[in-house]
PDB file of C-alpha atoms in Angstrom:
ATOM      1  CA  MET A  21     -22.361 -21.273 -37.335  1.00 40.00           C
ATOM      2  CA  ALA A  22     -22.950 -17.550 -38.194  1.00 41.00           C
ATOM      3  CA  LEU A  23     -24.600 -17.398 -41.455  1.00 45.00           C
ATOM      4  CA  ARG A  24     -23.643 -15.429 -44.122  1.00 39.00           C
ATOM      5  CA  ASN A  25     -25.703 -12.416 -45.467  1.00 41.00           C
ATOM      6  CA  GLY A  26     -26.889 -12.852 -49.062  1.00 42.00           C
ATOM      7  CA  LYS A  27     -27.973 -10.113 -50.935  1.00 42.00           C
ATOM      8  CA  LYS A  28     -30.185  -8.736 -53.517  1.00 47.00           C
ATOM      9  CA  ALA A  29     -29.033  -5.864 -55.739  1.00 38.00           C
ATOM     10  CA  ASP A  30     -32.548  -4.143 -55.563  1.00 43.00           C
ATOM     11  CA  ALA A  31     -33.026  -5.294 -51.499  1.00 48.00           C
ATOM     12  CA  ILE A  32     -32.317  -4.367 -48.466  1.00 51.00           C
ATOM     13  CA  ASP A  33     -29.340  -2.162 -48.086  1.00 53.00           C
ATOM     14  CA  VAL A  34     -28.345  -2.617 -44.493  1.00 58.00           C
ATOM     15  CA  ASP A  35     -26.262  -5.634 -44.124  1.00 59.00           C
ATOM     16  CA  PRO A  36     -27.461  -7.373 -40.704  1.00 61.00           C
ATOM     17  CA  GLY A  37     -23.942  -8.839 -39.936  1.00 58.00           C
ATOM     18  CA  ASP A  38     -23.876 -12.658 -38.804  1.00 70.00           C
ATOM     19  CA  VAL A  39     -27.110 -13.872 -38.047  1.00 77.00           C
ATOM     20  CA  THR A  40     -28.067 -16.586 -35.085  1.00 86.00           C
ATOM     21  CA  LEU A  41     -30.531 -18.779 -35.523  1.00 92.00           C
ATOM     22  CA  GLN A  42     -33.386 -18.364 -33.190  1.00 91.00           C
ATOM     23  CA  ALA A  43     -37.368 -19.498 -32.963  1.00 93.00           C
ATOM     24  CA  ARG A  44     -39.578 -16.747 -32.850  1.00 94.00           C
ATOM     25  CA  ASN A  45     -42.955 -16.632 -31.006  1.00 94.00           C
ATOM     26  CA  VAL A  46     -45.954 -15.815 -33.033  1.00 96.00           C
ATOM     27  CA  LYS A  47     -49.800 -14.861 -32.402  1.00 95.00           C
ATOM     28  CA  PHE A  48     -52.427 -14.897 -34.990  1.00 96.00           C
ATOM     29  CA  ASP A  49     -56.170 -14.559 -35.028  1.00 95.00           C
ATOM     30  CA  TRP A  50     -58.176 -16.443 -37.869  1.00 96.00           C
ATOM     31  CA  SER A  51     -61.308 -15.544 -36.833  1.00 94.00           C
ATOM     32  CA  ARG A  52     -61.833 -12.927 -39.388  1.00 95.00           C
ATOM     33  CA  THR A  53     -59.952 -14.628 -42.384  1.00 97.00           C
ATOM     34  CA  PRO A  54     -62.262 -15.540 -45.143  1.00 97.00           C
ATOM     35  CA  LEU A  55     -61.743 -19.103 -46.740  1.00 97.00           C
ATOM     36  CA  HIS A  56     -61.245 -17.295 -49.925  1.00 98.00           C
ATOM     37  CA  TRP A  57     -58.501 -15.244 -48.365  1.00 98.00           C
ATOM     38  CA  ILE A  58     -57.112 -13.520 -51.322  1.00 98.00           C
ATOM     39  CA  PRO A  59     -60.420 -12.483 -52.963  1.00 97.00           C
ATOM     40  CA  GLY A  60     -61.350 -13.151 -56.500  1.00 96.00           C
ATOM     41  CA  GLU A  61     -58.699 -15.911 -56.502  1.00 97.00           C
ATOM     42  CA  PRO A  62     -60.256 -19.433 -55.022  1.00 97.00           C
ATOM     43  CA  ILE A  63     -57.813 -21.658 -56.746  1.00 97.00           C
ATOM     44  CA  ALA A  64     -54.721 -19.370 -55.375  1.00 98.00           C
ATOM     45  CA  SER A  65     -56.066 -19.065 -52.115  1.00 98.00           C
ATOM     46  CA  HIS A  66     -56.637 -22.641 -51.396  1.00 98.00           C
ATOM     47  CA  THR A  67     -53.395 -23.732 -53.479  1.00 97.00           C
ATOM     48  CA  LEU A  68     -51.724 -21.502 -50.674  1.00 97.00           C
ATOM     49  CA  SER A  69     -53.834 -22.896 -48.001  1.00 97.00           C
ATOM     50  CA  ALA A  70     -52.952 -26.503 -48.984  1.00 96.00           C
ATOM     51  CA  ILE A  71     -49.823 -26.008 -47.939  1.00 94.00           C
ATOM     52  CA  ASN A  72     -51.232 -26.010 -44.374  1.00 95.00           C
ATOM     53  CA  LEU A  73     -52.024 -29.724 -44.958  1.00 96.00           C
ATOM     54  CA  ILE A  74     -48.371 -31.005 -45.207  1.00 95.00           C
ATOM     55  CA  LEU A  75     -46.279 -28.248 -43.217  1.00 95.00           C
ATOM     56  CA  PRO A  76     -46.791 -29.523 -39.845  1.00 96.00           C
ATOM     57  CA  GLU A  77     -45.914 -33.234 -40.338  1.00 97.00           C
ATOM     58  CA  GLY A  78     -43.222 -32.505 -42.956  1.00 96.00           C
ATOM     59  CA  GLU A  79     -41.646 -29.347 -40.185  1.00 97.00           C
ATOM     60  CA  ARG A  80     -41.503 -32.565 -37.557  1.00 97.00           C
ATOM     61  CA  TRP A  81     -39.929 -34.765 -39.841  1.00 98.00           C
ATOM     62  CA  PHE A  82     -37.190 -32.408 -40.371  1.00 98.00           C
ATOM     63  CA  CYS A  83     -36.882 -31.439 -36.452  1.00 98.00           C
ATOM     64  CA  ALA A  84     -37.074 -35.913 -35.882  1.00 97.00           C
ATOM     65  CA  THR A  85     -34.099 -36.029 -39.170  1.00 98.00           C
ATOM     66  CA  PHE A  86     -31.806 -33.527 -37.871  1.00 98.00           C
ATOM     67  CA  THR A  87     -32.209 -34.441 -34.250  1.00 98.00           C
ATOM     68  CA  GLU A  88     -30.866 -37.650 -34.877  1.00 97.00           C
ATOM     69  CA  ALA A  89     -28.211 -36.441 -37.186  1.00 98.00           C
ATOM     70  CA  LEU A  90     -27.066 -33.651 -34.274  1.00 97.00           C
ATOM     71  CA  PRO A  91     -24.946 -35.723 -32.146  1.00 97.00           C
ATOM     72  CA  LEU A  92     -23.025 -37.057 -35.305  1.00 97.00           C
ATOM     73  CA  ILE A  93     -22.137 -33.144 -36.002  1.00 97.00           C
ATOM     74  CA  ASN A  94     -18.625 -32.473 -34.599  1.00 97.00           C
ATOM     75  CA  ASP A  95     -18.145 -28.881 -35.940  1.00 96.00           C
ATOM     76  CA  ASP A  96     -19.614 -26.775 -33.176  1.00 95.00           C
ATOM     77  CA  ARG A  97     -20.980 -23.761 -35.155  1.00 95.00           C
ATOM     78  CA  LEU A  98     -22.757 -26.393 -37.588  1.00 97.00           C
ATOM     79  CA  ARG A  99     -24.264 -27.671 -34.253  1.00 97.00           C
ATOM     80  CA  ALA A 100     -25.438 -24.223 -33.616  1.00 96.00           C
ATOM     81  CA  ASP A 101     -26.619 -23.514 -36.426  1.00 97.00           C
ATOM     82  CA  VAL A 102     -29.003 -27.392 -36.388  1.00 98.00           C
ATOM     83  CA  ARG A 103     -30.073 -26.186 -32.877  1.00 97.00           C
ATOM     84  CA  GLY A 104     -31.486 -22.937 -34.055  1.00 97.00           C
ATOM     85  CA  PHE A 105     -32.693 -24.293 -37.283  1.00 97.00           C
ATOM     86  CA  ILE A 106     -34.585 -26.811 -35.204  1.00 98.00           C
ATOM     87  CA  GLY A 107     -36.332 -24.892 -32.961  1.00 97.00           C
ATOM     88  CA  GLN A 108     -37.710 -22.854 -35.894  1.00 97.00           C
ATOM     89  CA  GLU A 109     -39.163 -25.343 -37.612  1.00 98.00           C
ATOM     90  CA  ALA A 110     -41.074 -26.673 -35.113  1.00 97.00           C
ATOM     91  CA  MET A 111     -42.186 -22.965 -34.408  1.00 97.00           C
ATOM     92  CA  HIS A 112     -43.294 -23.477 -38.091  1.00 97.00           C
ATOM     93  CA  ALA A 113     -44.886 -27.163 -36.930  1.00 97.00           C
ATOM     94  CA  GLU A 114     -47.138 -25.578 -34.298  1.00 97.00           C
ATOM     95  CA  THR A 115     -48.409 -22.785 -36.091  1.00 97.00           C
ATOM     96  CA  HIS A 116     -49.382 -23.911 -39.254  1.00 97.00           C
ATOM     97  CA  ASN A 117     -51.215 -27.033 -37.469  1.00 96.00           C
ATOM     98  CA  VAL A 118     -53.060 -24.487 -35.773  1.00 96.00           C
ATOM     99  CA  VAL A 119     -54.582 -22.963 -38.961  1.00 95.00           C
ATOM    100  CA  LEU A 120     -55.938 -26.702 -40.085  1.00 95.00           C
ATOM    101  CA  TYR A 121     -58.510 -26.070 -37.304  1.00 95.00           C
ATOM    102  CA  GLU A 122     -58.724 -22.503 -35.959  1.00 96.00           C
ATOM    103  CA  PHE A 123     -59.204 -21.546 -39.751  1.00 96.00           C
ATOM    104  CA  LEU A 124     -59.951 -24.630 -42.044  1.00 96.00           C
ATOM    105  CA  ASP A 125     -61.884 -27.074 -39.687  1.00 94.00           C
ATOM    106  CA  ALA A 126     -63.926 -23.388 -38.736  1.00 94.00           C
ATOM    107  CA  HIS A 127     -64.943 -23.134 -42.502  1.00 96.00           C
ATOM    108  CA  ASP A 128     -66.113 -26.685 -42.751  1.00 94.00           C
ATOM    109  CA  VAL A 129     -63.036 -28.073 -44.486  1.00 96.00           C
ATOM    110  CA  ASP A 130     -61.740 -31.103 -42.583  1.00 96.00           C
ATOM    111  CA  PRO A 131     -58.325 -31.347 -42.374  1.00 96.00           C
ATOM    112  CA  ARG A 132     -58.571 -34.734 -40.620  1.00 96.00           C
ATOM    113  CA  PRO A 133     -58.411 -36.897 -43.925  1.00 96.00           C
ATOM    114  CA  PHE A 134     -55.436 -35.521 -45.280  1.00 97.00           C
ATOM    115  CA  VAL A 135     -53.424 -35.181 -42.178  1.00 96.00           C
ATOM    116  CA  LEU A 136     -53.485 -38.510 -41.857  1.00 96.00           C
ATOM    117  CA  GLN A 137     -52.007 -39.530 -45.207  1.00 95.00           C
ATOM    118  CA  SER A 138     -49.326 -36.805 -44.545  1.00 95.00           C
ATOM    119  CA  GLU A 139     -48.645 -38.306 -41.256  1.00 96.00           C
ATOM    120  CA  TYR A 140     -47.945 -41.785 -43.256  1.00 95.00           C
ATOM    121  CA  LEU A 141     -45.946 -40.513 -45.676  1.00 94.00           C
ATOM    122  CA  MET A 142     -43.474 -38.632 -43.322  1.00 95.00           C
ATOM    123  CA  ARG A 143     -43.500 -41.182 -40.821  1.00 94.00           C
ATOM    124  CA  LYS A 144     -43.505 -44.539 -42.367  1.00 93.00           C
ATOM    125  CA  VAL A 145     -42.321 -43.746 -45.779  1.00 93.00           C
ATOM    126  CA  LEU A 146     -39.691 -41.035 -45.211  1.00 93.00           C
ATOM    127  CA  GLY A 147     -38.944 -41.735 -41.538  1.00 94.00           C
ATOM    128  CA  ARG A 148     -36.472 -43.251 -39.896  1.00 93.00           C
ATOM    129  CA  ARG A 149     -36.307 -47.161 -40.329  1.00 92.00           C
ATOM    130  CA  GLU A 150     -34.709 -49.691 -38.319  1.00 91.00           C
ATOM    131  CA  MET A 151     -31.430 -50.919 -40.319  1.00 90.00           C
ATOM    132  CA  GLY A 152     -29.139 -54.425 -40.496  1.00 85.00           C
ATOM    133  CA  SER A 153     -25.952 -52.371 -39.417  1.00 92.00           C
ATOM    134  CA  ASP A 154     -24.424 -48.945 -38.192  1.00 90.00           C
ATOM    135  CA  ARG A 155     -23.512 -48.350 -42.170  1.00 93.00           C
ATOM    136  CA  ALA A 156     -26.772 -49.004 -43.337  1.00 94.00           C
ATOM    137  CA  GLN A 157     -28.636 -47.107 -40.889  1.00 94.00           C
ATOM    138  CA  ARG A 158     -26.424 -43.646 -41.783  1.00 95.00           C
ATOM    139  CA  GLN A 159     -26.971 -44.285 -45.237  1.00 95.00           C
ATOM    140  CA  GLN A 160     -30.337 -44.064 -44.691  1.00 96.00           C
ATOM    141  CA  LEU A 161     -30.077 -40.586 -42.627  1.00 97.00           C
ATOM    142  CA  VAL A 162     -27.817 -39.326 -45.081  1.00 97.00           C
ATOM    143  CA  GLU A 163     -30.655 -40.223 -47.739  1.00 97.00           C
ATOM    144  CA  ARG A 164     -33.251 -38.362 -45.788  1.00 97.00           C
ATOM    145  CA  LEU A 165     -30.623 -35.608 -45.100  1.00 98.00           C
ATOM    146  CA  ALA A 166     -30.166 -35.282 -49.320  1.00 97.00           C
ATOM    147  CA  PHE A 167     -34.326 -34.672 -49.495  1.00 97.00           C
ATOM    148  CA  ILE A 168     -34.347 -32.136 -46.816  1.00 98.00           C
ATOM    149  CA  GLY A 169     -31.658 -30.717 -48.528  1.00 97.00           C
ATOM    150  CA  ALA A 170     -33.523 -30.635 -51.797  1.00 97.00           C
ATOM    151  CA  ILE A 171     -36.966 -29.120 -50.148  1.00 97.00           C
ATOM    152  CA  GLU A 172     -35.127 -26.363 -48.060  1.00 97.00           C
ATOM    153  CA  HIS A 173     -33.692 -25.222 -51.448  1.00 97.00           C
ATOM    154  CA  MET A 174     -37.597 -24.802 -52.853  1.00 96.00           C
ATOM    155  CA  THR A 175     -38.962 -23.424 -49.291  1.00 96.00           C
ATOM    156  CA  ALA A 176     -35.826 -20.853 -49.722  1.00 97.00           C
ATOM    157  CA  PHE A 177     -36.848 -19.570 -52.928  1.00 95.00           C
ATOM    158  CA  LEU A 178     -40.442 -19.405 -52.460  1.00 96.00           C
ATOM    159  CA  GLY A 179     -39.753 -17.680 -49.505  1.00 97.00           C
ATOM    160  CA  ASP A 180     -37.873 -15.289 -51.261  1.00 97.00           C
ATOM    161  CA  TRP A 181     -41.548 -15.294 -53.800  1.00 97.00           C
ATOM    162  CA  ILE A 182     -43.746 -14.396 -50.657  1.00 97.00           C
ATOM    163  CA  LEU A 183     -41.983 -12.031 -49.585  1.00 97.00           C
ATOM    164  CA  ASN A 184     -41.640  -9.993 -52.780  1.00 96.00           C
ATOM    165  CA  ALA A 185     -45.370 -10.803 -53.781  1.00 96.00           C
ATOM    166  CA  ARG A 186     -47.930  -7.991 -54.163  1.00 95.00           C
ATOM    167  CA  LEU A 187     -50.372  -9.938 -52.490  1.00 96.00           C
ATOM    168  CA  GLU A 188     -51.878  -6.282 -51.266  1.00 96.00           C
ATOM    169  CA  ASP A 189     -52.856  -5.915 -55.100  1.00 96.00           C
ATOM    170  CA  PHE A 190     -55.207  -8.565 -53.936  1.00 97.00           C
ATOM    171  CA  ASP A 191     -56.220  -7.283 -51.354  1.00 98.00           C
ATOM    172  CA  ALA A 192     -55.223 -10.775 -49.735  1.00 98.00           C
ATOM    173  CA  ASP A 193     -56.050 -11.651 -46.073  1.00 98.00           C
ATOM    174  CA  PRO A 194     -53.455  -9.389 -44.000  1.00 97.00           C
ATOM    175  CA  ALA A 195     -53.113 -12.616 -41.523  1.00 97.00           C
ATOM    176  CA  MET A 196     -52.631 -15.038 -43.984  1.00 98.00           C
ATOM    177  CA  THR A 197     -50.410 -13.030 -45.692  1.00 98.00           C
ATOM    178  CA  ASP A 198     -48.327 -12.299 -42.489  1.00 98.00           C
ATOM    179  CA  LEU A 199     -47.859 -16.255 -41.731  1.00 98.00           C
ATOM    180  CA  TYR A 200     -46.447 -17.051 -44.686  1.00 98.00           C
ATOM    181  CA  ARG A 201     -43.833 -14.214 -45.148  1.00 98.00           C
ATOM    182  CA  TRP A 202     -43.129 -14.743 -41.446  1.00 98.00           C
ATOM    183  CA  HIS A 203     -42.524 -18.247 -42.379  1.00 98.00           C
ATOM    184  CA  GLY A 204     -40.564 -17.285 -45.894  1.00 97.00           C
ATOM    185  CA  ALA A 205     -38.865 -14.985 -44.132  1.00 97.00           C
ATOM    186  CA  GLU A 206     -37.361 -17.693 -41.522  1.00 97.00           C
ATOM    187  CA  GLU A 207     -37.023 -19.660 -44.601  1.00 98.00           C
ATOM    188  CA  VAL A 208     -34.535 -17.321 -46.347  1.00 97.00           C
ATOM    189  CA  GLU A 209     -32.469 -16.980 -43.037  1.00 97.00           C
ATOM    190  CA  HIS A 210     -31.896 -20.368 -42.567  1.00 97.00           C
ATOM    191  CA  ARG A 211     -31.850 -21.179 -45.944  1.00 97.00           C
ATOM    192  CA  ASN A 212     -27.864 -22.404 -45.360  1.00 96.00           C
ATOM    193  CA  VAL A 213     -28.306 -25.091 -43.133  1.00 98.00           C
ATOM    194  CA  ALA A 214     -29.913 -27.666 -44.409  1.00 98.00           C
ATOM    195  CA  HIS A 215     -27.333 -27.600 -47.515  1.00 97.00           C
ATOM    196  CA  ASP A 216     -24.268 -27.513 -44.900  1.00 97.00           C
ATOM    197  CA  VAL A 217     -25.669 -30.254 -42.867  1.00 98.00           C
ATOM    198  CA  ALA A 218     -26.308 -32.325 -46.351  1.00 97.00           C
ATOM    199  CA  MET A 219     -22.705 -31.372 -47.351  1.00 97.00           C
ATOM    200  CA  TYR A 220     -21.067 -32.436 -44.471  1.00 97.00           C
ATOM    201  CA  PHE A 221     -22.421 -36.081 -44.513  1.00 97.00           C
ATOM    202  CA  GLY A 222     -21.272 -36.513 -47.751  1.00 96.00           C
ATOM    203  CA  VAL A 223     -24.406 -36.044 -50.073  1.00 96.00           C
ATOM    204  CA  GLY A 224     -22.653 -35.614 -53.315  1.00 94.00           C
ATOM    205  CA  TYR A 225     -23.577 -34.047 -56.356  1.00 96.00           C
ATOM    206  CA  VAL A 226     -25.764 -36.999 -58.239  1.00 96.00           C
ATOM    207  CA  ARG A 227     -27.586 -37.525 -54.853  1.00 96.00           C
ATOM    208  CA  ARG A 228     -28.461 -34.248 -54.030  1.00 95.00           C
ATOM    209  CA  ASN A 229     -29.984 -34.042 -57.657  1.00 96.00           C
ATOM    210  CA  LEU A 230     -31.978 -37.102 -57.442  1.00 96.00           C
ATOM    211  CA  ALA A 231     -33.266 -35.910 -54.297  1.00 96.00           C
ATOM    212  CA  MET A 232     -34.511 -32.646 -55.965  1.00 96.00           C
ATOM    213  CA  LEU A 233     -36.080 -34.466 -59.042  1.00 95.00           C
ATOM    214  CA  VAL A 234     -38.089 -36.493 -56.745  1.00 96.00           C
ATOM    215  CA  SER A 235     -38.804 -33.810 -54.325  1.00 95.00           C
ATOM    216  CA  TYR A 236     -39.391 -31.114 -57.124  1.00 93.00           C
ATOM    217  CA  LEU A 237     -41.855 -33.928 -58.735  1.00 94.00           C
ATOM    218  CA  ALA A 238     -43.598 -34.763 -55.288  1.00 94.00           C
ATOM    219  CA  PHE A 239     -44.657 -31.545 -53.497  1.00 92.00           C
ATOM    220  CA  LEU A 240     -46.492 -30.848 -57.566  1.00 92.00           C
ATOM    221  CA  VAL A 241     -48.618 -33.889 -57.110  1.00 94.00           C
ATOM    222  CA  VAL A 242     -48.714 -33.266 -53.272  1.00 95.00           C
ATOM    223  CA  MET A 243     -49.923 -29.718 -53.770  1.00 95.00           C
ATOM    224  CA  THR A 244     -52.133 -30.550 -56.683  1.00 95.00           C
ATOM    225  CA  ARG A 245     -53.897 -32.945 -54.458  1.00 96.00           C
ATOM    226  CA  GLY A 246     -53.950 -30.932 -51.434  1.00 97.00           C
ATOM    227  CA  LEU A 247     -55.892 -28.028 -53.647  1.00 97.00           C
ATOM    228  CA  LYS A 248     -58.605 -30.828 -54.737  1.00 97.00           C
ATOM    229  CA  PHE A 249     -59.003 -32.038 -51.698  1.00 97.00           C
ATOM    230  CA  ILE A 250     -60.336 -28.360 -50.341  1.00 97.00           C
ATOM    231  CA  VAL A 251     -61.943 -27.672 -53.459  1.00 97.00           C
ATOM    232  CA  HIS A 252     -63.775 -30.376 -53.421  1.00 96.00           C
ATOM    233  CA  ALA A 253     -64.873 -29.620 -49.609  1.00 95.00           C
ATOM    234  CA  ASP A 254     -65.880 -26.107 -50.330  1.00 95.00           C
ATOM    235  CA  PRO A 255     -69.132 -25.149 -50.329  1.00 90.00           C
ATOM    236  CA  THR A 256     -68.951 -22.253 -52.871  1.00 92.00           C
ATOM    237  CA  MET A 257     -67.074 -24.035 -55.003  1.00 93.00           C
ATOM    238  CA  ARG A 258     -67.827 -26.886 -58.062  1.00 89.00           C
ATOM    239  CA  ASP A 259     -65.603 -29.719 -57.866  1.00 87.00           C
ATOM    240  CA  ARG A 260     -63.230 -29.929 -60.414  1.00 88.00           C
ATOM    241  CA  GLY A 261     -60.803 -32.600 -62.203  1.00 92.00           C
ATOM    242  CA  TYR A 262     -57.082 -32.155 -62.227  1.00 93.00           C
ATOM    243  CA  PHE A 263     -57.174 -30.750 -65.695  1.00 94.00           C
ATOM    244  CA  THR A 264     -59.490 -28.301 -64.718  1.00 95.00           C
ATOM    245  CA  LEU A 265     -57.839 -27.236 -61.211  1.00 95.00           C
ATOM    246  CA  TRP A 266     -54.120 -26.770 -63.846  1.00 95.00           C
ATOM    247  CA  MET A 267     -55.954 -24.602 -65.866  1.00 96.00           C
ATOM    248  CA  GLY A 268     -56.958 -22.709 -62.978  1.00 96.00           C
ATOM    249  CA  LEU A 269     -53.417 -22.631 -61.459  1.00 96.00           C
ATOM    250  CA  LEU A 270     -51.504 -21.526 -64.604  1.00 96.00           C
ATOM    251  CA  ALA A 271     -54.286 -18.656 -65.048  1.00 97.00           C
ATOM    252  CA  ALA A 272     -53.735 -17.604 -61.114  1.00 97.00           C
ATOM    253  CA  MET A 273     -49.674 -17.789 -62.227  1.00 96.00           C
ATOM    254  CA  ARG A 274     -50.256 -15.416 -64.946  1.00 96.00           C
ATOM    255  CA  ARG A 275     -51.803 -12.988 -62.626  1.00 96.00           C
ATOM    256  CA  GLY A 276     -49.176 -13.550 -60.376  1.00 95.00           C
ATOM    257  CA  SER A 277     -51.067 -14.751 -56.957  1.00 97.00           C
ATOM    258  CA  LEU A 278     -49.054 -17.673 -57.281  1.00 97.00           C
ATOM    259  CA  PRO A 279     -45.622 -18.392 -58.178  1.00 96.00           C
ATOM    260  CA  GLY A 280     -45.089 -18.808 -62.291  1.00 93.00           C
ATOM    261  CA  LEU A 281     -44.883 -22.248 -63.469  1.00 89.00           C
ATOM    262  CA  SER A 282     -41.307 -21.105 -65.151  1.00 91.00           C
ATOM    263  CA  SER A 283     -40.078 -19.418 -61.923  1.00 92.00           C
ATOM    264  CA  LEU A 284     -40.398 -22.905 -60.218  1.00 91.00           C
ATOM    265  CA  PHE A 285     -38.866 -24.798 -62.978  1.00 91.00           C
ATOM    266  CA  ARG A 286     -35.833 -22.048 -62.410  1.00 93.00           C
ATOM    267  CA  GLY A 287     -35.913 -22.183 -59.102  1.00 92.00           C
ATOM    268  CA  ALA A 288     -35.655 -26.148 -59.475  1.00 91.00           C
ATOM    269  CA  LEU A 289     -32.744 -25.618 -62.174  1.00 92.00           C
ATOM    270  CA  ARG A 290     -29.999 -23.927 -59.939  1.00 94.00           C
ATOM    271  CA  TYR A 291     -29.420 -26.334 -57.423  1.00 95.00           C
ATOM    272  CA  LEU A 292     -27.918 -28.444 -60.883  1.00 93.00           C
ATOM    273  CA  ASP A 293     -25.331 -25.535 -60.895  1.00 93.00           C
ATOM    274  CA  PRO A 294     -22.363 -27.932 -59.236  1.00 93.00           C
ATOM    275  CA  ARG A 295     -21.294 -24.057 -57.913  1.00 93.00           C
ATOM    276  CA  TYR A 296     -24.688 -24.472 -56.062  1.00 95.00           C
ATOM    277  CA  SER A 297     -24.808 -22.118 -53.171  1.00 93.00           C
ATOM    278  CA  PRO A 298     -28.324 -21.122 -50.883  1.00 95.00           C
ATOM    279  CA  GLN A 299     -26.788 -17.779 -50.971  1.00 91.00           C
ATOM    280  CA  ALA A 300     -28.228 -16.736 -54.329  1.00 89.00           C
ATOM    281  CA  GLU A 301     -31.723 -17.514 -52.912  1.00 93.00           C
ATOM    282  CA  GLY A 302     -33.368 -14.071 -51.603  1.00 94.00           C
ATOM    283  CA  ASP A 303     -31.810 -11.374 -49.383  1.00 95.00           C
ATOM    284  CA  THR A 304     -30.833 -11.792 -45.738  1.00 95.00           C
ATOM    285  CA  ALA A 305     -31.458  -8.054 -44.679  1.00 96.00           C
ATOM    286  CA  GLN A 306     -35.169  -8.161 -46.115  1.00 97.00           C
ATOM    287  CA  ALA A 307     -35.888 -11.499 -44.498  1.00 97.00           C
ATOM    288  CA  ILE A 308     -34.587 -10.089 -41.111  1.00 96.00           C
ATOM    289  CA  ALA A 309     -36.198  -6.576 -41.836  1.00 96.00           C
ATOM    290  CA  TYR A 310     -39.903  -8.192 -42.342  1.00 97.00           C
ATOM    291  CA  LEU A 311     -39.489 -10.308 -39.243  1.00 96.00           C
ATOM    292  CA  ALA A 312     -38.731  -7.541 -37.178  1.00 95.00           C
ATOM    293  CA  LYS A 313     -42.070  -5.827 -38.226  1.00 95.00           C
ATOM    294  CA  SER A 314     -43.980  -9.135 -38.585  1.00 96.00           C
ATOM    295  CA  PRO A 315     -47.343  -8.108 -36.754  1.00 96.00           C
ATOM    296  CA  ALA A 316     -47.881 -11.742 -35.677  1.00 96.00           C
ATOM    297  CA  ALA A 317     -44.052 -11.466 -34.136  1.00 93.00           C
ATOM    298  CA  ARG A 318     -44.729  -8.343 -32.895  1.00 93.00           C
ATOM    299  CA  ALA A 319     -48.270  -9.346 -31.298  1.00 92.00           C
ATOM    300  CA  ALA A 320     -46.494 -12.438 -29.670  1.00 89.00           C
ATOM    301  CA  ALA A 321     -43.603 -10.093 -28.375  1.00 77.00           C
TER     302      ALA A 321
END
């Protein structure tokens, strides 16, 4: 389906019209990116870097689930959106997978132990399981689609945050900033798809919000564990307990190098609105404008 345009009052004034989802090739050079890629903000740097520990497997799980759902979708326009979504998410998975080794591994942070946990979570806990009947198999698929709809809501409002965050004020590394803005812009661009698919498969109000509750809590837990994993491996930092890490997280949030806890909470609450629409999350025109100028996308063109 050609996606409808969402607008912010203070964002880009050019209406991009209907948008056809497509994967974009990107090319990054990590050779000059320091481990603390936001200078003076090691906790913020490692928190955002921890996203790379979970994203490749998470994006592959999205692709596998939507590939399973695709033959069951009879709406041609939605099928086209799903194909575009799968293409973009597959590119996200491969790009963030490269970061694990060309960036983290190169800085003596071995991502493999955490990646094995991510694989177990996405493939065994959340992956497809063979059920005893077609009806049970479909319900297991619908449960996964409910979770993906909730997670994609979070990635949409986080994508909007990274597009508007003033990371340049912190002298953040341009390549890593571009990575997250390219990804965030595509999350804003395709923000309708997972919700549309969940609605197509009959995910109701209660189920989708239970999925949001579980996804939100899991996100906080996994990201904190990923942060601790990188801090533990960082030879320039002393190891810290979870309480100390959370104090550092809250301080970074107050400085603006991470999205604030209150904004994360408000973002999750918006999903509870019975009238919820993904269109409220981000601005399509702003996302398209960034994708047109992304250094990594232009380098691969």
